[in-house]
Short mmCIF file of C-alpha atoms and ligand atoms in Angstrom, two decimals:
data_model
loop_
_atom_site.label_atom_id
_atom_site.label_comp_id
_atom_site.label_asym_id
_atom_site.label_seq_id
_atom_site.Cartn_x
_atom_site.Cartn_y
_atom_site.Cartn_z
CA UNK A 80 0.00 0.00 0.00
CA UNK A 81 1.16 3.45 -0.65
CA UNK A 82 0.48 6.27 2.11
CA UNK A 83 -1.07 9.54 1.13
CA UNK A 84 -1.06 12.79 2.67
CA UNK A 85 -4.59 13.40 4.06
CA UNK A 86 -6.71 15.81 2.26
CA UNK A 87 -5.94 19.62 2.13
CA UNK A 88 -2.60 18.83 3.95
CA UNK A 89 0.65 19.62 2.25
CA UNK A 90 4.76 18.91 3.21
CA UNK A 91 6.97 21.82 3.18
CA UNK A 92 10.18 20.55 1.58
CA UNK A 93 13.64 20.90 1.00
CA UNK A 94 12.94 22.45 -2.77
CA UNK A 95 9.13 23.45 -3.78
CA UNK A 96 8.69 20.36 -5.56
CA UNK A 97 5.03 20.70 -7.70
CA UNK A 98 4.54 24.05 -5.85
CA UNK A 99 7.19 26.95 -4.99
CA UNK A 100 6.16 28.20 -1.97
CA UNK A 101 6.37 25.14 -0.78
CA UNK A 102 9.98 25.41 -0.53
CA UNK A 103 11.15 25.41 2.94
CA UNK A 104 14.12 28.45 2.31
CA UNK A 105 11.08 30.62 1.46
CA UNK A 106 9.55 29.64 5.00
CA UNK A 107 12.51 29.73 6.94
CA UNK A 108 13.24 33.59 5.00
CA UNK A 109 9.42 34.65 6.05
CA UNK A 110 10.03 33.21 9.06
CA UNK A 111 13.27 35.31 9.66
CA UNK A 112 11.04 38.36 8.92
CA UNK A 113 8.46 37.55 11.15
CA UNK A 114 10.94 37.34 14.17
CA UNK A 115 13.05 40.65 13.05
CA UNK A 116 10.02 42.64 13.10
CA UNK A 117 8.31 41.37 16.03
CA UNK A 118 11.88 42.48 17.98
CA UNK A 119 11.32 45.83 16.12
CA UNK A 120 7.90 46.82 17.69
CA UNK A 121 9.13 44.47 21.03
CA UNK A 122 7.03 42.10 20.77
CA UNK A 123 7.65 38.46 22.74
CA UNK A 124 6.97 34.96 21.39
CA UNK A 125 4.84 32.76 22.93
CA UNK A 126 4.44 29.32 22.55
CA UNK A 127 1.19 27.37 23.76
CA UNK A 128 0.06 23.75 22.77
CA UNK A 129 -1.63 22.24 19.93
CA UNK A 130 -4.59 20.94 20.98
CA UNK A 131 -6.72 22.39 24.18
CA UNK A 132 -9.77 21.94 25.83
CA UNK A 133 -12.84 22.04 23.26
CA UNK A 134 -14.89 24.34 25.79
CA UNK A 135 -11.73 27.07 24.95
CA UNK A 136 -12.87 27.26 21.78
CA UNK A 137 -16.15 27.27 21.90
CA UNK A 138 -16.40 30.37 24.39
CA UNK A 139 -13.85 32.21 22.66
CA UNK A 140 -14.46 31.56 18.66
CA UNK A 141 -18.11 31.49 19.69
CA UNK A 142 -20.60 28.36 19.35
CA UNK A 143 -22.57 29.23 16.56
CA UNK A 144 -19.37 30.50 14.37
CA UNK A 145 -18.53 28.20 11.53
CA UNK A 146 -15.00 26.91 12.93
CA UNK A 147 -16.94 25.41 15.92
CA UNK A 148 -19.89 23.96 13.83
CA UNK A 149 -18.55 22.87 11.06
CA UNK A 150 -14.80 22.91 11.24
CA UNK A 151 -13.03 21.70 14.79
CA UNK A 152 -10.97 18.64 14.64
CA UNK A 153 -12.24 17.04 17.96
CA UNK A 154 -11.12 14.04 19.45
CA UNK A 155 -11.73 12.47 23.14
CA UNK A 156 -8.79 11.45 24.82
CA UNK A 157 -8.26 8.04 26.90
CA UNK A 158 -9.74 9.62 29.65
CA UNK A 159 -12.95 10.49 27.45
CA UNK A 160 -12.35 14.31 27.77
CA UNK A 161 -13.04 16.42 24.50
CA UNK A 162 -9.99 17.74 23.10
CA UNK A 163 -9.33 20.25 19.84
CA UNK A 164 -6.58 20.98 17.62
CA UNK A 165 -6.31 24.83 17.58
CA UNK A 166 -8.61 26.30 15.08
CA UNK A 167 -7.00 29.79 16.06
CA UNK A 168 -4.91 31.26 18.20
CA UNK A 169 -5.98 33.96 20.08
CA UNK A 170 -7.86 32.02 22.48
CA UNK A 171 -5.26 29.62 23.45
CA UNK A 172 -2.68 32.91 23.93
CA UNK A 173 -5.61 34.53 26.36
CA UNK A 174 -6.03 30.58 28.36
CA UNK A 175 -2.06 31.34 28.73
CA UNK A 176 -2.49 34.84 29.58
CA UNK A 177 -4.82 34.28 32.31
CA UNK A 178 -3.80 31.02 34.20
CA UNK A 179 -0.13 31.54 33.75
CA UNK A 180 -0.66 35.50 35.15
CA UNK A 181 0.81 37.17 32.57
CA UNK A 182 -0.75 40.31 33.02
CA UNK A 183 1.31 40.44 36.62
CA UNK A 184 4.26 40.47 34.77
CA UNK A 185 5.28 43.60 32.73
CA UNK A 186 7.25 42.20 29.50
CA UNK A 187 4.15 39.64 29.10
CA UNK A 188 1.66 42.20 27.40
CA UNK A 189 2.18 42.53 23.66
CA UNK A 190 2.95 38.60 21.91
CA UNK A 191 3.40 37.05 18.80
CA UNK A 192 3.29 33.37 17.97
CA UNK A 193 4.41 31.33 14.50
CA UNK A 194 1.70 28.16 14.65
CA UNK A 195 0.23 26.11 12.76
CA UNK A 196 -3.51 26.13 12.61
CA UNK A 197 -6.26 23.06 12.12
CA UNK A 198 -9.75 23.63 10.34
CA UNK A 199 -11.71 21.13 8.15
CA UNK A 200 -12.78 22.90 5.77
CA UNK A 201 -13.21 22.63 2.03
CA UNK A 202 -9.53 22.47 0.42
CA UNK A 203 -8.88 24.66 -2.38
CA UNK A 204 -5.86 27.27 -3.62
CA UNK A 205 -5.18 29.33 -0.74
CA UNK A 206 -7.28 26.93 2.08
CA UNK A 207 -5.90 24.11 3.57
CA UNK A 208 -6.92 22.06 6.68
CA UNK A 209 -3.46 22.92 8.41
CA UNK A 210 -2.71 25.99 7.92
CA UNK A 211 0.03 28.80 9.59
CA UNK A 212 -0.62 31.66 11.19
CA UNK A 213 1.84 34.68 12.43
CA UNK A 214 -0.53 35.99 15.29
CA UNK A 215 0.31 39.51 17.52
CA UNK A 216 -1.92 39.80 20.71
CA UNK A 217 -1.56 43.21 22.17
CA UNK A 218 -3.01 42.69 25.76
CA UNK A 219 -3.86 45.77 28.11
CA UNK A 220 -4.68 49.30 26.02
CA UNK A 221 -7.58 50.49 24.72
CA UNK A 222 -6.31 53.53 23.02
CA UNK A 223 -6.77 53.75 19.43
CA UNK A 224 -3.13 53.81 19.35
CA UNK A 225 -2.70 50.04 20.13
CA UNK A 226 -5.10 49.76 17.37
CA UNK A 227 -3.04 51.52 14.85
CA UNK A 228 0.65 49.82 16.54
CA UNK A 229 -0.98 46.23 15.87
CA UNK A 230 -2.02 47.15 11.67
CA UNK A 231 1.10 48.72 11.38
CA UNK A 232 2.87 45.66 12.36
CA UNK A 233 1.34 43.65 10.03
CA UNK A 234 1.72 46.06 7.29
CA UNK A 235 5.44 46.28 8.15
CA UNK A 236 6.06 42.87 7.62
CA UNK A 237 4.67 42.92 4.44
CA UNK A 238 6.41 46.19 3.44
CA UNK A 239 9.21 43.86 4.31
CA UNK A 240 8.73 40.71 1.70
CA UNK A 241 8.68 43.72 -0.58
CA UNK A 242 4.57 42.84 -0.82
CA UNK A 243 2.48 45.27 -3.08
CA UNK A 244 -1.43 45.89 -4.09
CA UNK A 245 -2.45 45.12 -0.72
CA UNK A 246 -5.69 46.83 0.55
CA UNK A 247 -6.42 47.33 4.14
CA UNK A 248 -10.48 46.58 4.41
CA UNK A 249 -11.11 48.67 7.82
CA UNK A 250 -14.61 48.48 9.94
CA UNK A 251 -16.12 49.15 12.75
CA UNK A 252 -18.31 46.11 14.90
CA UNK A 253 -18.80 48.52 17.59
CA UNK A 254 -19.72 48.18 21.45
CA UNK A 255 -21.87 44.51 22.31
CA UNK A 256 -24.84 46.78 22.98
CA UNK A 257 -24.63 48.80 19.54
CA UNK A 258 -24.31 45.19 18.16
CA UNK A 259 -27.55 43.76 19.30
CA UNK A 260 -29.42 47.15 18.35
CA UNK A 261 -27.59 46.61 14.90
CA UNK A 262 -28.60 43.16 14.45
CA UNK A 263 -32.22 43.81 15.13
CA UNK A 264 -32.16 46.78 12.42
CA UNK A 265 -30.69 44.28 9.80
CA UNK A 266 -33.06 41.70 10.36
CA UNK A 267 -35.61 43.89 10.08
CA UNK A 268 -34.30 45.11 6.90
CA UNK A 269 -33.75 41.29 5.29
CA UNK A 270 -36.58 39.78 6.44
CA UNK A 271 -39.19 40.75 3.82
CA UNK A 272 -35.93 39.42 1.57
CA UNK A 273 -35.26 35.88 3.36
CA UNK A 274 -36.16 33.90 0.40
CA UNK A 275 -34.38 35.67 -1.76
CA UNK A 276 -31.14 34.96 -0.16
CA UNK A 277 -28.72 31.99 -0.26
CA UNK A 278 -29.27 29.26 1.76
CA UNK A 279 -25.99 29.58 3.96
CA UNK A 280 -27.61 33.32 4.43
CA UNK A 281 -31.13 31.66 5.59
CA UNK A 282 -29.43 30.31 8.14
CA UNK A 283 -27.49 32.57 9.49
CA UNK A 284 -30.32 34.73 9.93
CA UNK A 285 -31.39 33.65 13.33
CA UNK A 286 -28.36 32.08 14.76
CA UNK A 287 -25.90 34.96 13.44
CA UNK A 288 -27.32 37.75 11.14
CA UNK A 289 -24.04 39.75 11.34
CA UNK A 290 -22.34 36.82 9.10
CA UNK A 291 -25.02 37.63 6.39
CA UNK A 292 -22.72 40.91 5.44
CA UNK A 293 -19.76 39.07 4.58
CA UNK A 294 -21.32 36.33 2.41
CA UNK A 295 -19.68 36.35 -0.65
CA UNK A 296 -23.12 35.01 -3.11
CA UNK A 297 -23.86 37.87 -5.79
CA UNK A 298 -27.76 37.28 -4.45
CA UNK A 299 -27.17 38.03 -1.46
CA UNK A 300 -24.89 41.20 -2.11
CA UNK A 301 -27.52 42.74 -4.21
CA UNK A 302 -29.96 42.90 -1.22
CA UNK A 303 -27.10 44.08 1.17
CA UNK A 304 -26.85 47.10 -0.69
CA UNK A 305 -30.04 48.50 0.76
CA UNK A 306 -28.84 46.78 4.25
CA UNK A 307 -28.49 49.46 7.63
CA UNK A 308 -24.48 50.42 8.21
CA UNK A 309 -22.54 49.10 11.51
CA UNK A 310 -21.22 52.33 11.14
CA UNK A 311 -24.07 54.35 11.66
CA UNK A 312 -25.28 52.09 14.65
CA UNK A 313 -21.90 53.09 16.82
CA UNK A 314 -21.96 54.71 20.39
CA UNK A 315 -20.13 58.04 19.95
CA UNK A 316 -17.43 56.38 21.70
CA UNK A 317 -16.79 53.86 19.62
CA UNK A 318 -17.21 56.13 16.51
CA UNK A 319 -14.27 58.36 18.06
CA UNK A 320 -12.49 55.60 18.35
CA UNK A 321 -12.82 54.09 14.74
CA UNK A 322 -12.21 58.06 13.30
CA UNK A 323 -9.25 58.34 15.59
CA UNK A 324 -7.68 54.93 14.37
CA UNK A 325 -8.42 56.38 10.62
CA UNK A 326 -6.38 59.67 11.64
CA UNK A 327 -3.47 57.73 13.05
CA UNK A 328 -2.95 55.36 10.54
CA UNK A 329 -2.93 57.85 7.44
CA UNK A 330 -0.40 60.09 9.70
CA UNK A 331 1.79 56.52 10.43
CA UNK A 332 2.07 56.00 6.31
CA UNK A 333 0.92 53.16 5.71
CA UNK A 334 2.52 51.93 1.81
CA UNK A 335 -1.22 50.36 1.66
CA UNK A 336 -4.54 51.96 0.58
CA UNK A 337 -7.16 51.82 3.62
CA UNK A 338 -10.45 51.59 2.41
CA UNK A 339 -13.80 51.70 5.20
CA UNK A 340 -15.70 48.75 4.47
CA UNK A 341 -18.83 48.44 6.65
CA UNK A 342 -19.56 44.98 5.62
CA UNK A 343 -16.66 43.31 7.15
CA UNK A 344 -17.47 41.39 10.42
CA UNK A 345 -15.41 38.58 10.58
CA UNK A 346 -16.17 34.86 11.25
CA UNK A 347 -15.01 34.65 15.08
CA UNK A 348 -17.78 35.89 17.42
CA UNK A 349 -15.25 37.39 20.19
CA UNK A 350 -14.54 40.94 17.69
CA UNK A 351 -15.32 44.68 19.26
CA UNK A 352 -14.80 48.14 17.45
CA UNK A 353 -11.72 47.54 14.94
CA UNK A 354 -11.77 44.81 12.68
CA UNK A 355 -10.01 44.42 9.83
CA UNK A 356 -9.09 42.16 6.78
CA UNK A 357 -5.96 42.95 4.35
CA UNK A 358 -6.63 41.64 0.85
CA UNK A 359 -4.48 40.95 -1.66
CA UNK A 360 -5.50 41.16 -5.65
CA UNK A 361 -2.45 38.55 -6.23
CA UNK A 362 -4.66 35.45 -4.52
CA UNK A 363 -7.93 33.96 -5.90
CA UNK A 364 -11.01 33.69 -3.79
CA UNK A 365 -9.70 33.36 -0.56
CA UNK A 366 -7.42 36.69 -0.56
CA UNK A 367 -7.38 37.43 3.05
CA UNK A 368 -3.58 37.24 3.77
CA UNK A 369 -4.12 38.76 7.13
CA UNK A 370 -7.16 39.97 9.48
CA UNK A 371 -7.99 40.70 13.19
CA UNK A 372 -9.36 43.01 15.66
CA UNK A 373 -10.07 44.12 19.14
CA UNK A 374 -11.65 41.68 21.41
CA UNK A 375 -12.52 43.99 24.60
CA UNK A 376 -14.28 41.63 26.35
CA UNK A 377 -13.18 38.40 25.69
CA UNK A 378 -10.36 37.97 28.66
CA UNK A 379 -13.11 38.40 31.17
CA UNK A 380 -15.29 35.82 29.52
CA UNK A 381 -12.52 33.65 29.75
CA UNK A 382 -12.66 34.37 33.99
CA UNK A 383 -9.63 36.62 33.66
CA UNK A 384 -9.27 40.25 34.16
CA UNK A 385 -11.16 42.94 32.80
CA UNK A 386 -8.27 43.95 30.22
CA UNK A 387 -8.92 44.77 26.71
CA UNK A 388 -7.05 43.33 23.76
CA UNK A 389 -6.07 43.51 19.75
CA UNK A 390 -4.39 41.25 17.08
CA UNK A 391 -4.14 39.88 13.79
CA UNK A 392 -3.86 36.45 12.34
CA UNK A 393 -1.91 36.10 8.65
CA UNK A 394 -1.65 32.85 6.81
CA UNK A 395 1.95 32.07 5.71
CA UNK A 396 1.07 29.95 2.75
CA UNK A 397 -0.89 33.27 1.01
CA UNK A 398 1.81 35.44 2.03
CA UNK A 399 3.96 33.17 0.09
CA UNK A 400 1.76 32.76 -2.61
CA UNK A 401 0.97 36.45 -3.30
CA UNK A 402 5.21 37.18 -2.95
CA UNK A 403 5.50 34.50 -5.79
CA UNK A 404 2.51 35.50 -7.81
CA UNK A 405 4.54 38.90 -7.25
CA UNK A 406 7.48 37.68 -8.67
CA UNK A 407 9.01 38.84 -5.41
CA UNK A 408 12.84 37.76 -4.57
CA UNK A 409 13.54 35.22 -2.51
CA UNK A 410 17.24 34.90 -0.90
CA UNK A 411 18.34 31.19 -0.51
CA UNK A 412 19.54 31.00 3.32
CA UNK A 413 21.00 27.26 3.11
CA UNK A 414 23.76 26.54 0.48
CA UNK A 415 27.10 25.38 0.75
CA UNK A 416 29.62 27.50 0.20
CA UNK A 417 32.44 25.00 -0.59
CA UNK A 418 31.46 21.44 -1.95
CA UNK A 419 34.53 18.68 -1.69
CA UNK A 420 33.62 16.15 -4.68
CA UNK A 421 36.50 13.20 -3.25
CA UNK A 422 37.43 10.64 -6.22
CA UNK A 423 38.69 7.79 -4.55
CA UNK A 424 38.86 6.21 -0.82
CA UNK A 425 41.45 8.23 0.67
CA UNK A 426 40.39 11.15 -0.84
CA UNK A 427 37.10 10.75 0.74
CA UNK A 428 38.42 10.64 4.35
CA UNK A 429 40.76 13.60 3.38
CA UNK A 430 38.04 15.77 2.25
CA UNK A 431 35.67 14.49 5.14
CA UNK A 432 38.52 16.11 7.00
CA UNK A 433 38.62 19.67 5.15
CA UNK A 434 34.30 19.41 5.47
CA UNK A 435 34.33 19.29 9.20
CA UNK A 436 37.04 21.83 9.56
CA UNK A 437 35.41 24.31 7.56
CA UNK A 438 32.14 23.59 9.30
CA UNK A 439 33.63 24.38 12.41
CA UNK A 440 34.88 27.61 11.26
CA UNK A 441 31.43 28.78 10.85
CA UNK A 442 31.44 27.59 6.52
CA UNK A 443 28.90 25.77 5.38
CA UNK A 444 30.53 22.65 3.74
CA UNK A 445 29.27 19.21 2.39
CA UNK A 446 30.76 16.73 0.87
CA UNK A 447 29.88 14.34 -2.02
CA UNK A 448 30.06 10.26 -0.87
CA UNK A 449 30.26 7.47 -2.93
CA UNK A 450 31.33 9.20 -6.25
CA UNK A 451 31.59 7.12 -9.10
CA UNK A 452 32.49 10.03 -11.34
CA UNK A 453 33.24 13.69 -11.53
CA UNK A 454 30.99 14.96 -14.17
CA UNK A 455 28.04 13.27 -12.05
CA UNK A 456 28.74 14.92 -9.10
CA UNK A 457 29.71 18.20 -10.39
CA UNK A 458 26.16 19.12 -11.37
CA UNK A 459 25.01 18.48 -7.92
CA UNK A 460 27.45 21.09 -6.50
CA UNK A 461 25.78 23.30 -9.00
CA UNK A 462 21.78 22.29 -8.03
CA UNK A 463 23.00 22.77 -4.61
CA UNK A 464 23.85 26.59 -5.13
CA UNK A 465 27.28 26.01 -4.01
CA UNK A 466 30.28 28.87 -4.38
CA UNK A 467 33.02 26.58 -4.98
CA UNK A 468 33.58 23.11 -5.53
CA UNK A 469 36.68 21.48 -4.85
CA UNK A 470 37.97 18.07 -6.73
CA UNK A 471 40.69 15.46 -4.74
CA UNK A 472 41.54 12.47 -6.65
CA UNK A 473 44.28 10.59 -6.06
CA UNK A 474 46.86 12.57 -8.54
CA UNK A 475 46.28 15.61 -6.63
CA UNK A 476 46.18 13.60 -2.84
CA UNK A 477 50.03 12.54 -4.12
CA UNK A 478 50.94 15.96 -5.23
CA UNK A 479 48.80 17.30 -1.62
CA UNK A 480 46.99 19.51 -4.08
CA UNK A 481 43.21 20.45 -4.77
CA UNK A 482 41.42 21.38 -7.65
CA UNK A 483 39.25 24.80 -7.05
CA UNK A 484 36.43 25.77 -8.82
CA UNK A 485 34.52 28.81 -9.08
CA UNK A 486 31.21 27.50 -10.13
CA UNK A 487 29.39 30.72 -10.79
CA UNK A 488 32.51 31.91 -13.05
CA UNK A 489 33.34 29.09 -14.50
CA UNK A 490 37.48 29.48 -13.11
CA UNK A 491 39.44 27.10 -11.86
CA UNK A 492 42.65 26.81 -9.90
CA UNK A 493 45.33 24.85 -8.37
CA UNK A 494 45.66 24.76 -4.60
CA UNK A 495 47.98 22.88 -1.70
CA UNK A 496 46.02 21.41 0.33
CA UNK A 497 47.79 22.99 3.84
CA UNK A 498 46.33 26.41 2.20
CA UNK A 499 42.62 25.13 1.42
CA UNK A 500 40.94 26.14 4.64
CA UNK A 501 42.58 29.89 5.10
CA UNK A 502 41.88 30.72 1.92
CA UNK A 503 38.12 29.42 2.43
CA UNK A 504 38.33 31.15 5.66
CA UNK A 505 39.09 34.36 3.81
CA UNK A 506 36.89 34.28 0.76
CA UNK A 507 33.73 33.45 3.35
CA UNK A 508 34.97 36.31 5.51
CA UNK A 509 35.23 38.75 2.45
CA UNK A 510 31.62 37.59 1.15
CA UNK A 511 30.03 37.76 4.97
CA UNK A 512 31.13 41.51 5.02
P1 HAM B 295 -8.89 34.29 10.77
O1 HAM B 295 -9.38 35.38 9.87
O2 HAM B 295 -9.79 33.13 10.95
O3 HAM B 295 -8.54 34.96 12.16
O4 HAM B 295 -7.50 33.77 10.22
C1 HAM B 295 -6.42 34.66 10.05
C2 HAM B 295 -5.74 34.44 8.70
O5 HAM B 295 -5.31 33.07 8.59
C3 HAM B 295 -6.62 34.63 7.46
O6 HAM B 295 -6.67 35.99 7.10
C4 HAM B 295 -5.84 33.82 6.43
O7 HAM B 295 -4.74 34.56 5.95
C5 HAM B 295 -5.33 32.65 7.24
N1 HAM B 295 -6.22 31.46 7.14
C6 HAM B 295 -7.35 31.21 7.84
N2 HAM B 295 -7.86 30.02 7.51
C7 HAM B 295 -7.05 29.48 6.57
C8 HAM B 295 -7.02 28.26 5.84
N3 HAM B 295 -7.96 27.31 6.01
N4 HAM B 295 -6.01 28.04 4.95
C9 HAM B 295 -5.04 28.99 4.78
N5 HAM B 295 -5.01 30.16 5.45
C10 HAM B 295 -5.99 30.42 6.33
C11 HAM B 295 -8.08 34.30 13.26
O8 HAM B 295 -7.75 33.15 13.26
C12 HAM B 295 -7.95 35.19 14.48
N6 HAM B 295 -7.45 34.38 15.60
C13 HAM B 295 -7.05 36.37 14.21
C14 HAM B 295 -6.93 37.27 15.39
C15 HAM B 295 -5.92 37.30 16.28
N7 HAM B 295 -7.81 38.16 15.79
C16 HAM B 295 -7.38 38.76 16.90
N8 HAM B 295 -6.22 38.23 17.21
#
């Protein structure tokens, strides 16, 4: 029998393989992004498990959302308690928060996390059924500043990858109470229309109305056209807010345009004032590369303090995707910058000897085993990406010389073998500056 990866599951390997951003230098280089910037705007990693308590999820994602209906990955463990594989992360990074007394602790309040992410849904480009996130949690402020820090992190990092045509889709959900007057307007607006609209709308209707804004049918966005705003539905506080969060990020530059759009709610129930999605025109249907909001009262829910909070999820594989459909650079981080290609024995266990050495020094090195012939392993040191490539047979091991070659030039050189690593050493030093 031959195994198969389960549906809407995919490796990240060594090269892309069928698909590019599945190569795992392009993750490791996003990856090295992700970390510098999160140190720029000093924010701390956290790290929490991959599977929690399903009740976690279902109070914090909310029990009528689609993730927890539809989309969970629940098992009971030998003990017969329900556990889930994170749909999400903000609620496992507020369980953390709260039991492990984080907000006690002064360097604990703004986090980030790099996880992967579990939802069964329907696999196509762009969704998957594991997925990665980058996630920032900023725990503690309710100033429209924290709002505008936490967007222009994730714009940053995109500014970064050297992302472009990105649109910033900014709303307003407003206060719970504005909310429920809200949903009661819009019902009252589609219900002489509840026929008309699809049947994922119909049912949404009672059990989550707010959901009906977002739906993507063209039926059902002819009728919203007529629908009530959020936006006009917002305590003045919350409307300062929102305006204020407007002001601050045209004044912080954002390289994106920021566009107001009223009919963005979001599929997670646990959203207050800001949310926001940024699209990208790169990706097909599912061109969310990153969205969050505030979630003011969702650590108290949870039986913790009465702090406020704001973040962002953004799906690594549609970053990737748009920076390729970008034709966006990608540096390769893992080469070698010498390649020993040993013909013979003894020339193996010499040039074993030169690998390690260099190694140590700080150079990446490899080495080419069991070579039958030199114009078969040559090519390798080329598919490899390597600098140099250096030949031993067992002419030069008698005359305790090396042939050197400059792949990228096409040069090639002479060498004694007492002089191979210093002038390594130097050449790596030279290129490292
Ligand atoms: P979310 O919108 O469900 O929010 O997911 C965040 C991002 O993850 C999406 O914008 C998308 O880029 C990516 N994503 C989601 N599902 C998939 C999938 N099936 N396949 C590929 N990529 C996907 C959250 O999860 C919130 N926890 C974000 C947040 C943090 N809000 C406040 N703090």
């Amino acid at each position: 029998m031959k195994y198969q990866i389960p549906k809407g599951l995919f490796d990240i390997l060594p090269c892309g393989a069928d698909e590019e951003w599945k190569d795992i230098d392009h993750w490791q280089y996003i990856e090295s992004i992700i970390h510098d910037v999160a140190k720029d705007y000093c924010y701390k990693e956290i790290r929490t498990p991959t599977f929690e308590r399903t009740e976690l999820f279902q109070r914090g994602v909310g029990a009528a959302s689609d993730i927890v209906t539809k989309e969970m990955y629940t098992f009971k463990d030998k003990a017969d308690r329900s556990m889930t594989l994170r749909p999400e992360g903000t609620s496992s990074i507020l369980r953390a928060f709260i039991e492990r007394h984080l907000d006690q602790q002064a360097k604990s309040h703004k986090l980030y996390y790099l996880a992967p992410m579990f939802r069964y849904e329907r696999p196509q480009a762009g969704r998957y059924r594991q997925h990665h996130q980058l996630g920032v949690e900023a725990i503690g402020s309710n100033q429209p500043e924290q709002d505008a820090e936490v967007i222009d992190l994730l714009c940053e990092l995109y500014r970064r990858l050297g992302l472009k045509n990105l649109t910033v889709m900014l709303n307003s959900v407003g206060d719970p109470q504005s909310r429920i007057e809200y949903k009661k307007a819009l019902k009252e607006y589609l219900h002489p229309h509840l026929s008309e609209l699809s049947k994922d709308s119909q049912e949404r209707f009672e059990k989550n109305p707010l959901r009906i804004l977002d739906s993507k049918e063209e039926k059902d966005q002819k009728i919203l056209k007529g629908a009530p705003s959020l936006l006009d539905h917002l305590s003045e506080d919350a409307k300062d807010h929102f305006e204020t969060v407007q002001k601050l990020l045209k004044q912080l530059k954002i390289p994106y345009a920021i566009k107001v759009n009223d009919k963005i709610v979001r599929g997670l129930d646990y959203y207050t004032r800001t949310v926001f999605e940024v699209v990208s025109t790169d990706l097909g249907a599912q061109n969310a590369i990153g969205a969050g909001g505030r979630y003011d009262g969702l650590i108290k829910s949870f039986g913790g303090p009465d702090l406020p909070g704001i973040g962002f999820g953004a799906g690594v594989e549609r970053i990737l995707q748009t920076m390729i459909a970008q034709n966006l650079n990608f540096p390769i981080l893992s080469k070698p910058f010498v390649y020993f290609i040993p013909l013979g024995d003894k020339a193996q266990k010499e040039c074993l000897l030169f690998t390690t050495q260099l190694r140590k020094e700080g150079i990446p090195a490899d080495i080419a085993l069991n070579v039958k012939k030199i114009h078969n392993a040559l090519p390798a040191a080329s598919m490899l990406n390597s600098d140099y490539a250096v030949i031993i047979g067992e002419e030069e091991l008698k005359k305790e010389r090396a042939t050197v070659k400059e792949l990228a030039e096409r040069k090639e050189k002479a060498l004694d073998l007492e002089d191979l690593v210093n002038f390594f050493k130097e050449l790596y030093n030279k290129k490292e500056r």
